[in-house]
Coordinates of C-alpha atoms and ligand atoms in Angstrom, one line a residue:
M1 CA -0.1 -0.2 0.1
R2 CA 1.4 3.3 -0.8
P3 CA 0.4 6.3 1.3
L4 CA -1.4 9.2 -0.1
I5 CA 1.2 12.1 0.4
I6 CA -0.4 15.5 0.8
R7 CA 1.8 18.8 0.7
V8 CA 0.6 21.5 3.1
D9 CA 2.3 25.0 3.6
P10 CA 2.1 25.5 7.4
L11 CA 1.9 29.4 6.6
D12 CA -1.0 28.8 4.2
I13 CA -3.2 26.0 4.9
D14 CA -5.4 24.8 2.2
Q15 CA -8.5 23.2 4.3
Q16 CA -9.5 21.1 1.3
D17 CA -6.0 19.2 1.6
I18 CA -6.4 18.7 5.0
K19 CA -10.1 17.5 4.6
E20 CA -8.7 14.2 2.8
A21 CA -6.6 13.7 5.8
A22 CA -9.4 14.3 8.3
A23 CA -11.6 12.1 6.4
A24 CA -9.0 9.3 6.6
I25 CA -9.0 9.7 10.2
R26 CA -12.8 9.5 10.6
S27 CA -13.0 6.1 8.6
G28 CA -10.4 4.4 10.8
G29 CA -7.3 5.1 8.9
L30 CA -3.7 5.8 10.0
V31 CA -2.5 9.5 9.2
A32 CA 1.0 10.8 9.8
F33 CA 1.1 14.4 10.3
P34 CA 3.6 17.2 11.5
T35 CA 3.5 18.6 15.1
E36 CA 5.9 21.2 16.6
T37 CA 7.8 18.6 18.2
V38 CA 8.2 15.3 15.6
Y39 CA 6.0 13.6 13.2
G40 CA 3.0 12.0 14.6
L41 CA 1.1 8.7 13.6
G42 CA -2.5 9.7 14.2
A43 CA -5.8 7.5 14.6
N44 CA -9.1 8.4 16.0
A45 CA -8.2 7.9 19.7
L46 CA -12.1 7.1 20.3
D47 CA -11.8 4.0 18.1
P48 CA -10.0 1.1 19.6
E49 CA -9.6 -0.6 16.4
A50 CA -8.0 2.2 14.6
V51 CA -5.8 2.6 17.5
A52 CA -4.8 -0.9 17.3
G53 CA -3.5 -0.2 13.9
I54 CA -0.7 2.3 15.2
F55 CA 0.4 -0.5 17.7
R56 CA 0.6 -2.9 14.7
V57 CA 2.5 -0.9 12.1
K58 CA 4.8 0.6 14.5
K59 CA 5.5 -3.0 16.2
R60 CA 4.8 -1.0 19.6
P61 CA 4.2 -3.2 22.6
L62 CA 0.8 -2.9 23.9
D63 CA 1.9 -1.6 27.3
D64 CA 3.4 1.5 26.0
P65 CA 0.5 4.1 26.3
L66 CA -0.2 6.6 23.5
I67 CA -0.6 10.4 23.9
V68 CA -3.9 11.8 23.0
H69 CA -3.9 15.0 21.1
V70 CA -6.6 17.7 21.2
S71 CA -7.8 21.0 19.6
E72 CA -8.8 24.1 21.4
D73 CA -12.4 23.7 20.2
M74 CA -12.6 20.5 22.3
D75 CA -14.4 20.1 25.6
I76 CA -11.6 18.1 27.3
G77 CA -13.9 17.4 30.4
R78 CA -15.2 14.5 28.2
F79 CA -11.8 12.9 28.3
V80 CA -10.4 13.8 31.7
S81 CA -11.8 14.0 35.4
E82 CA -10.3 15.2 38.4
V83 CA -7.9 17.8 36.7
P84 CA -5.5 19.0 39.7
E85 CA -5.0 22.7 39.9
N86 CA -1.5 22.7 38.8
A87 CA -2.4 20.9 35.7
R88 CA -4.8 23.3 34.7
R89 CA -2.3 26.2 35.4
L90 CA 0.2 24.2 33.2
M91 CA -2.3 23.9 30.4
D92 CA -3.4 27.4 30.5
K93 CA 0.3 28.5 30.2
F94 CA 1.8 25.9 27.6
W95 CA -1.3 24.9 25.6
P96 CA -1.1 24.8 22.6
G97 CA 2.5 23.5 22.9
P98 CA 4.7 20.7 23.6
L99 CA 3.5 19.9 27.0
T100 CA 1.6 16.6 27.9
V101 CA -0.2 16.2 31.1
V102 CA -1.1 12.6 32.5
I103 CA -4.6 12.7 34.3
R104 CA -7.5 10.5 35.4
K105 CA -9.3 9.6 32.3
T106 CA -13.0 9.0 31.4
E107 CA -14.8 6.0 30.0
L108 CA -14.8 7.7 26.6
I109 CA -11.1 6.8 26.4
P110 CA -10.6 3.2 25.3
D111 CA -8.1 1.2 27.3
I112 CA -5.8 0.2 24.5
V113 CA -5.0 4.0 24.1
T114 CA -3.6 4.1 28.0
A115 CA -2.3 0.7 28.1
G116 CA -4.9 -0.2 30.7
L117 CA -3.8 2.4 32.9
E118 CA -6.3 5.1 34.6
N119 CA -4.8 7.9 33.6
V120 CA -4.3 9.3 30.0
A121 CA -1.7 11.5 28.6
L122 CA -3.1 14.7 26.9
R123 CA -1.5 17.3 24.7
M124 CA -2.9 20.4 22.5
P125 CA -0.3 20.7 19.9
S126 CA 0.5 24.1 18.6
N127 CA 1.6 23.0 14.8
P128 CA -1.0 24.7 12.8
I129 CA -1.2 21.6 10.5
A130 CA -1.7 19.4 13.5
R131 CA -4.5 22.0 15.0
A132 CA -6.4 22.0 11.6
L133 CA -6.3 18.2 11.2
I134 CA -7.7 17.4 14.5
K135 CA -10.2 20.3 14.4
L136 CA -11.6 19.0 11.0
A137 CA -11.5 15.3 12.1
G138 CA -13.5 16.6 15.0
T139 CA -12.1 13.8 17.4
P140 CA -9.0 13.4 19.5
L141 CA -5.9 11.8 17.8
A142 CA -4.2 9.2 19.6
A143 CA -0.5 9.9 18.2
P144 CA 2.8 8.4 19.1
S145 CA 5.9 9.3 16.8
A146 CA 5.5 8.0 13.3
N147 CA 8.4 5.8 13.2
M148 CA 9.2 2.2 14.0
F149 CA 9.2 1.4 17.7
S150 CA 12.4 2.2 19.6
K151 CA 14.0 4.2 16.6
P152 CA 14.7 7.8 16.5
S153 CA 11.5 9.9 16.0
P154 CA 10.8 11.3 12.6
T155 CA 11.4 15.0 12.2
S156 CA 11.0 15.2 8.4
P157 CA 8.5 13.5 6.1
S158 CA 11.4 11.4 4.5
H159 CA 12.1 9.8 7.9
V160 CA 8.2 8.7 8.0
I161 CA 8.3 7.3 4.6
S162 CA 11.5 5.3 5.2
D163 CA 10.2 3.8 8.6
L164 CA 6.2 3.4 7.6
G165 CA 5.7 4.3 4.1
D166 CA 4.4 0.9 3.0
S167 CA 1.8 0.5 6.1
I168 CA -0.2 3.9 6.5
D169 CA -2.9 5.8 4.6
V170 CA -1.8 9.2 4.6
I171 CA 1.3 11.4 5.1
V172 CA 0.6 15.0 5.6
D173 CA 3.9 16.7 4.6
G174 CA 4.3 20.0 6.4
G175 CA 8.4 19.9 6.1
D176 CA 10.6 19.4 8.7
T177 CA 9.6 19.9 12.4
D178 CA 10.5 22.9 14.5
I179 CA 11.7 21.4 18.1
G180 CA 12.7 18.0 16.8
L181 CA 12.4 16.2 20.3
E182 CA 9.1 14.9 21.9
S183 CA 6.8 16.8 24.5
T184 CA 7.5 17.1 28.1
V185 CA 5.5 14.5 30.0
V186 CA 4.3 15.7 33.3
G187 CA 2.3 13.9 35.8
F188 CA 0.5 14.8 39.3
D189 CA 0.9 13.7 42.6
G190 CA -1.9 15.7 44.2
E191 CA -0.8 19.1 43.3
K192 CA 3.0 18.0 43.1
V193 CA 4.2 18.2 39.6
L194 CA 6.4 15.2 38.3
I195 CA 8.5 15.5 35.1
L196 CA 8.0 12.1 33.6
R197 CA 10.1 13.0 30.4
P198 CA 11.9 15.9 29.9
G199 CA 10.8 17.6 26.4
G200 CA 10.2 20.7 24.5
I201 CA 9.1 22.6 27.5
T202 CA 12.0 23.1 29.7
V203 CA 12.0 22.1 33.4
E204 CA 13.1 25.7 34.1
L205 CA 9.7 27.1 32.6
I206 CA 7.6 24.5 34.6
K207 CA 9.2 25.5 37.7
N208 CA 8.5 29.2 36.8
A209 CA 5.0 28.4 36.4
V210 CA 4.2 26.2 39.3
D211 CA 5.6 25.7 43.1
S212 CA 5.9 22.1 43.5
V213 CA 8.1 20.4 40.6
S214 CA 10.1 17.2 40.9
V215 CA 12.0 15.6 38.0
C216 CA 11.4 11.9 38.4
H217 CA 14.3 10.0 39.9
G218 CA 15.9 8.2 36.9
G219 CA 13.9 10.6 34.4
L220 CA 17.0 11.3 32.6
K221 CA 18.6 8.1 32.6
A222 CA 16.2 5.0 33.3
Q223 CA 12.8 3.7 32.9
E224 CA 10.3 5.4 35.2
S225 CA 6.9 6.0 33.9
P226 CA 4.8 3.1 32.9
G227 CA 5.5 2.0 29.3
K228 CA 8.8 3.9 29.1
Y229 CA 11.6 1.4 27.6
P230 CA 15.1 1.5 28.7
R231 CA 16.3 1.5 25.2
H232 CA 14.3 4.0 23.0
Y233 CA 14.8 6.5 20.3
S234 CA 17.9 4.7 19.2
P235 CA 19.6 4.4 15.7
D236 CA 21.0 1.0 14.6
A237 CA 24.5 2.2 15.7
R238 CA 25.4 1.9 19.2
V239 CA 25.4 5.1 21.2
V240 CA 28.4 5.5 23.7
P241 CA 27.7 8.6 25.7
I242 CA 30.7 10.4 27.3
E243 CA 30.0 12.4 30.3
M244 CA 30.9 16.1 30.6
G245 CA 33.7 17.2 32.9
T246 CA 37.5 17.0 33.4
G247 CA 39.3 15.0 30.6
Q248 CA 36.0 14.6 28.3
E249 CA 38.5 15.0 25.4
I250 CA 40.8 12.3 26.5
R251 CA 37.9 10.0 27.3
T252 CA 36.4 10.6 24.0
K253 CA 39.8 9.7 22.2
H254 CA 40.2 6.6 24.4
V255 CA 36.9 5.2 23.3
A256 CA 37.7 6.2 19.6
D257 CA 40.9 4.7 19.7
T258 CA 40.0 1.5 20.9
L259 CA 37.2 1.2 18.4
R260 CA 39.8 2.3 15.8
N261 CA 42.2 -0.7 16.8
K262 CA 39.3 -3.0 16.5
G263 CA 38.4 -2.1 13.1
T264 CA 35.1 -0.8 14.2
R265 CA 33.5 2.0 12.0
F266 CA 32.6 4.8 14.4
G267 CA 32.2 8.5 14.3
I268 CA 31.9 11.3 16.9
M269 CA 29.0 13.4 17.8
C270 CA 29.9 16.6 19.5
V271 CA 29.2 20.4 19.6
S272 CA 30.8 22.8 17.0
E273 CA 33.0 24.5 19.7
R274 CA 34.8 20.7 20.0
A275 CA 34.7 19.5 16.6
S276 CA 38.5 20.9 16.0
L277 CA 39.6 18.6 18.9
Y278 CA 38.7 15.5 16.8
K279 CA 40.9 16.2 13.7
G280 CA 41.6 12.8 11.8
Y281 CA 38.2 11.3 13.3
D282 CA 34.9 11.2 11.7
V283 CA 32.8 14.2 13.3
K284 CA 29.2 15.1 12.8
V285 CA 28.2 18.4 14.6
L286 CA 24.8 18.5 16.4
G287 CA 25.2 22.4 16.5
S288 CA 26.7 25.1 18.9
E289 CA 26.7 24.6 22.7
K290 CA 25.2 28.1 22.8
D291 CA 22.1 27.1 20.7
P292 CA 20.5 24.0 22.4
E293 CA 17.6 24.5 20.4
G294 CA 19.4 23.8 17.2
C295 CA 21.1 20.8 18.6
A296 CA 17.6 19.4 19.6
S297 CA 16.2 19.8 16.3
R298 CA 19.2 18.1 14.5
L299 CA 19.8 15.4 17.1
Y300 CA 17.4 12.4 15.4
G301 CA 18.5 13.5 11.9
V302 CA 22.0 13.4 12.9
F303 CA 21.4 9.8 14.2
R304 CA 19.7 8.8 10.9
E305 CA 22.9 10.1 9.1
F306 CA 24.9 7.9 10.9
D307 CA 22.8 4.9 10.2
A308 CA 22.6 5.9 6.5
E309 CA 26.4 6.0 6.1
N310 CA 26.6 2.5 8.2
Y311 CA 28.5 3.4 11.1
E312 CA 28.6 0.9 13.9
V313 CA 29.1 3.0 16.8
I314 CA 28.4 6.8 17.8
I315 CA 30.5 8.4 20.5
A316 CA 28.2 10.9 21.8
E317 CA 29.5 13.8 23.8
A318 CA 27.5 15.0 26.8
I319 CA 26.4 18.6 26.8
P320 CA 25.2 20.6 29.6
E321 CA 21.9 19.4 31.0
H322 CA 20.0 22.8 31.3
G323 CA 17.3 24.1 28.8
L324 CA 16.7 21.7 26.1
G325 CA 20.0 20.0 27.0
L326 CA 18.3 18.2 29.6
A327 CA 15.9 16.5 27.0
I328 CA 18.9 15.9 24.5
M329 CA 20.8 14.0 27.2
N330 CA 17.7 12.0 28.2
R331 CA 17.4 11.0 24.3
I332 CA 21.0 10.2 24.0
Y333 CA 21.1 8.2 27.3
K334 CA 18.0 6.4 26.2
A335 CA 19.3 5.7 22.7
A336 CA 22.5 4.1 24.6
G337 CA 20.1 1.8 26.5
P338 CA 20.4 1.0 30.2
H339 CA 23.7 1.4 32.2
S340 CA 25.4 3.1 29.1
E341 CA 27.5 5.4 31.3
A342 CA 29.1 2.6 32.8
T343 CA 30.3 1.0 29.7
P344 CA 32.9 3.7 28.0
D345 CA 35.0 1.0 26.9
P346 CA 32.7 -0.6 24.0
A347 CA 33.4 -4.5 23.8
Ligands
LIG1 P1 5.4 8.9 22.5 O1 4.2 8.9 22.1 O2 6.3 7.7 21.8 O3 6.1 10.2 22.5 O4 5.6 8.4 24.1 C1 4.7 8.6 24.9 C2 5.0 8.2 26.3 O5 4.2 9.4 27.3 C3 4.7 7.0 26.9 O6 5.9 6.3 26.6 C4 5.0 7.2 28.2 O7 6.3 7.4 28.7 C5 4.3 8.6 28.4 N1 2.8 8.2 28.7 C6 1.7 8.2 27.8 N2 0.5 7.9 28.4 C7 1.1 7.7 29.7 C8 0.1 7.4 30.7 N3 -1.2 7.2 30.9 N4 0.7 7.5 32.2 C9 2.1 7.5 32.2 N5 2.9 7.9 31.0 C10 2.2 7.9 30.0
LIG2 MG1 8.0 7.5 20.2

């Protein structure tokens, strides 16, 4: 099956084009569409069979719950109950945008969406194409990233085509995504705000908006919220993170030289300010350390480039964990898999 590809200019949206995608959603189809974070694979969140299709084509395990995407004209009271005051505050402040809130669901949300959990993850995206699609479909969209499970999320339509091109109905092509990393996921313990996954809205911004915030222990490196898998967002190449701090250059070169001696094809991923340290090695630059937004938007594209060029190992230098740097490092550690920082010397 070849998907219908619909080109849409996010700055000049032709409603007629979006209508076809919305019709596919209403008839139970699967539609890839751009959000401000990454491309999503959407299905009618209220139709369990359509949602089952998402899990099937992504090969996503059924215990990994999906985020439900809503538009501003929807009464979210139909989908969630017992909304904490701080959830309201965060939604008022950051919606539409890359923030997902996990709240007690109503009966209307099928169990398959939440992997049987009592809470549902809800987000109102800001990308104009996503907003128009959800509105025209007239139903919330369950939408994980439009890639094969555990692979780097798609930040351009070509990534979607290469992962899922044979198995979905429609791709709405709105060009490259803006942020390039997934949304921030927050849960609530009473009024306490728990950061379950760092993402597009920084922890600093959330702390400015509400009082009681904690980044879940292991939120950066390990598995915490239900359905979060220890190895995720990962390229085919093995990712070896190199912690920041004294001797980072020496540690990076030690790993690089060990791999070179073994004949392993490897590359180094670092910020532009450090690229000149690694003359004579294959280097891909994420961006300037002064521009974490740029680094975030390029991360998954760089992972995919390493794969396309058949690298076996990516040596990934850590960057400061403030602002979007926290989400970037979370994805690098997830790509590396559990205990990655304990195995700097790849066997
Ligand atoms: P993705 O759609 O791949 O960006 O990932 C969605 C992630 O959101 C899941 O892997 C969970 O980590 C989180 N999530 C979604 N629904 C829930 C939920 N009901 N409770 C806790 N975490 C959730
Ligand atoms: Mg995903």
